[in-house]
Short mmCIF file of C-alpha atoms in Angstrom, two decimals:
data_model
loop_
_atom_site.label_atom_id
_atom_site.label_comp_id
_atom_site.label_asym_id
_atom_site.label_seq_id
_atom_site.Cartn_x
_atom_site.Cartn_y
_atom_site.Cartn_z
CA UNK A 118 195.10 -52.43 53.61
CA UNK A 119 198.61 -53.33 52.09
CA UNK A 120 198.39 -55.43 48.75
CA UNK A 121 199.80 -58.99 50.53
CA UNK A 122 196.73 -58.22 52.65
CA UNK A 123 194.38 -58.17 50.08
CA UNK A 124 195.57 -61.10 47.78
CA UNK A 125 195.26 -63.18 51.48
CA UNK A 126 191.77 -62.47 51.66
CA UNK A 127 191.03 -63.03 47.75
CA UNK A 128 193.06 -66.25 48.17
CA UNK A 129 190.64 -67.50 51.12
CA UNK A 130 187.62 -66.34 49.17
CA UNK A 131 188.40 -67.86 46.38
CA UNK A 132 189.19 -71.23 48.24
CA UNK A 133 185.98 -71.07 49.90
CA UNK A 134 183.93 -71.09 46.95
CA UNK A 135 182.46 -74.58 45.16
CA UNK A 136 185.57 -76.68 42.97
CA UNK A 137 182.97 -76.42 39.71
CA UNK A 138 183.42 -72.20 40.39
CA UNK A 139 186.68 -72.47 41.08
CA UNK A 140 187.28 -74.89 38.03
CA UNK A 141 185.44 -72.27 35.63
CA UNK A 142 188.55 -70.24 35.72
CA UNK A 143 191.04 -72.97 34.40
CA UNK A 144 188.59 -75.05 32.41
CA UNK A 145 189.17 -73.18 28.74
CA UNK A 146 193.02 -73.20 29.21
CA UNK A 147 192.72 -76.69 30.30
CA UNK A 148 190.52 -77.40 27.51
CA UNK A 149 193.02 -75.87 25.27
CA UNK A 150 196.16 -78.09 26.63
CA UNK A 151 194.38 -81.08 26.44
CA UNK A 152 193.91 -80.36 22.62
CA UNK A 153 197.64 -79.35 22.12
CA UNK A 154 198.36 -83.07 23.89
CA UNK A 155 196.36 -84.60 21.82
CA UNK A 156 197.86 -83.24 18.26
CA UNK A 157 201.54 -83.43 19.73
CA UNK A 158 200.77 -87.34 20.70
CA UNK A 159 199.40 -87.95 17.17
CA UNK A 160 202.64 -86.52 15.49
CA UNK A 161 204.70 -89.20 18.16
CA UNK A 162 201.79 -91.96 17.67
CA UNK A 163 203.16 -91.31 13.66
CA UNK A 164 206.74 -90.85 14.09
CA UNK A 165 208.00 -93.78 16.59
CA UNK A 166 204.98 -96.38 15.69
CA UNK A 167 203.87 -95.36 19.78
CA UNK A 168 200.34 -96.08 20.76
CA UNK A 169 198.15 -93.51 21.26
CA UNK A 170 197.49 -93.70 24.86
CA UNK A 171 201.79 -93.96 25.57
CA UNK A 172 202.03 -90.91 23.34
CA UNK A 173 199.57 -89.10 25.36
CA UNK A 174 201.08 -90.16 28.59
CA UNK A 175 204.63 -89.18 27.37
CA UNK A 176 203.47 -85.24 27.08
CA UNK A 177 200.99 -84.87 29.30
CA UNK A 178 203.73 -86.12 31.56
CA UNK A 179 206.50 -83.52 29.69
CA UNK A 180 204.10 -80.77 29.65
CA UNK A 181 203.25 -81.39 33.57
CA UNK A 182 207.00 -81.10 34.23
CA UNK A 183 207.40 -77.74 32.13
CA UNK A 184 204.29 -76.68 33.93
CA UNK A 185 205.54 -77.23 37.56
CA UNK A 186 209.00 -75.31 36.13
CA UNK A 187 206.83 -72.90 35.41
CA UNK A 188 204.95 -72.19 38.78
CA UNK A 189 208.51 -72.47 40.30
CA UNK A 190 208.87 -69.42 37.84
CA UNK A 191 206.21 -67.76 38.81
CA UNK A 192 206.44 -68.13 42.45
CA UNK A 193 210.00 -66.44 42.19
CA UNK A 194 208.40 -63.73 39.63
CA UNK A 195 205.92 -62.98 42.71
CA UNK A 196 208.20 -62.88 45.16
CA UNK A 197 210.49 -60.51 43.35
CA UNK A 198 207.05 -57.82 43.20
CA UNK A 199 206.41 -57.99 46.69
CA UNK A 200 204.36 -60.83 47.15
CA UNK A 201 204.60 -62.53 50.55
CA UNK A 202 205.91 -65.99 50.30
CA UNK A 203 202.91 -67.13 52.24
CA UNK A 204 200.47 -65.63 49.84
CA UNK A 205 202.20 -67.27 47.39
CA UNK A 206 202.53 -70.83 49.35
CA UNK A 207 198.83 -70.10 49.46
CA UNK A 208 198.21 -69.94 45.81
CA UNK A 209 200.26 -73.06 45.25
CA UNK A 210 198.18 -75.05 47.54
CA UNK A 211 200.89 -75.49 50.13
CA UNK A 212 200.54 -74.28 53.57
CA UNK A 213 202.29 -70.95 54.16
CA UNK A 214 204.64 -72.24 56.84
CA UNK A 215 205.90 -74.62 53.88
CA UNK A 216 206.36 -71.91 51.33
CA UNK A 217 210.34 -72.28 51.57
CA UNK A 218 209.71 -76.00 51.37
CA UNK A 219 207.43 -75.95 48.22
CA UNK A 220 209.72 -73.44 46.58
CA UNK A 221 213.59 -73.95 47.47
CA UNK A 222 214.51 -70.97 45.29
CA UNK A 223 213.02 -68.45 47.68
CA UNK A 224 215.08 -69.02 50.52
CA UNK A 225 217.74 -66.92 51.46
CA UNK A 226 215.96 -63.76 48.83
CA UNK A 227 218.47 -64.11 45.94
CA UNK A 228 221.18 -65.08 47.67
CA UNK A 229 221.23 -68.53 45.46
CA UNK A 230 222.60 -69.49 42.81
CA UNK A 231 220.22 -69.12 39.67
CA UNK A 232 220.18 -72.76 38.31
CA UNK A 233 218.36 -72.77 34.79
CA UNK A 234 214.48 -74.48 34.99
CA UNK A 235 213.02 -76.36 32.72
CA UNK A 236 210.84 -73.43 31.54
CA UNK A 237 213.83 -71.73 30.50
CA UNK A 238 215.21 -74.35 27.73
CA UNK A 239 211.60 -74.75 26.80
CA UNK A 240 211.30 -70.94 26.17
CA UNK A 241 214.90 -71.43 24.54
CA UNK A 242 213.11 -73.27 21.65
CA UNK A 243 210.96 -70.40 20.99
CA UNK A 244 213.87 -68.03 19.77
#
């Protein structure tokens, strides 16, 4: 059974099974962003006199932006390691006759031009 195979089947499986199971794999790292929005959105609550429920908005809304430049990222990453682009629509959510749609950077399999994400000046800062 050839890899793209299995992840298909792991993908339905794991699609099939109860949102509070499927939430128990995300919850910690969720847990963990929600804390990092909270301390950023104090330090911008303090700095530009912003009320705390703006300040949270304004980087949950940054960080979900980054995030989705990220999966972009990711999707591409997959790709590149032999994933099929339907398995990876699938993990996205999307439907796999979308996958092209969801992800514009995997059509025509590096042909395109490598425009910069938002991931990548985010990572940028890290240097």
């Amino acid at each position: 059974m050839s890899e793209n195979t299995e992840d298909r089947k792991a993908l339905a499986a794991i699609d099939g099974e109860p949102l509070n199971e499927q939430i128990a794999y995300y919850r910690k790292p969720f847990m963990v962003l929600w804390a990092a929005i909270q301390e950023a959105s104090s330090e911008l609550a303090e700095d530009y006199g912003l009320s705390q429920d703006m300040a949270q908005l304004w980087v949950a809304e940054r960080m979900r932006q980054v995030s989705d430049s990220l999966v972009d990222r990711l999707a591409e990453k997959a790709v590149a390691h032999g994933s099929s682009k339907s398995n990876v629509a699938r993990a996205a959510g999307a439907s796999p006759a979308n996958a092209e749609r969801r992800f514009p950077r995997l059509k025509d399999d590096g042909a395109r031009t490598q425009e910069r994400l938002l991931i990548d000046d985010v990572l940028d800062t890290l240097e």
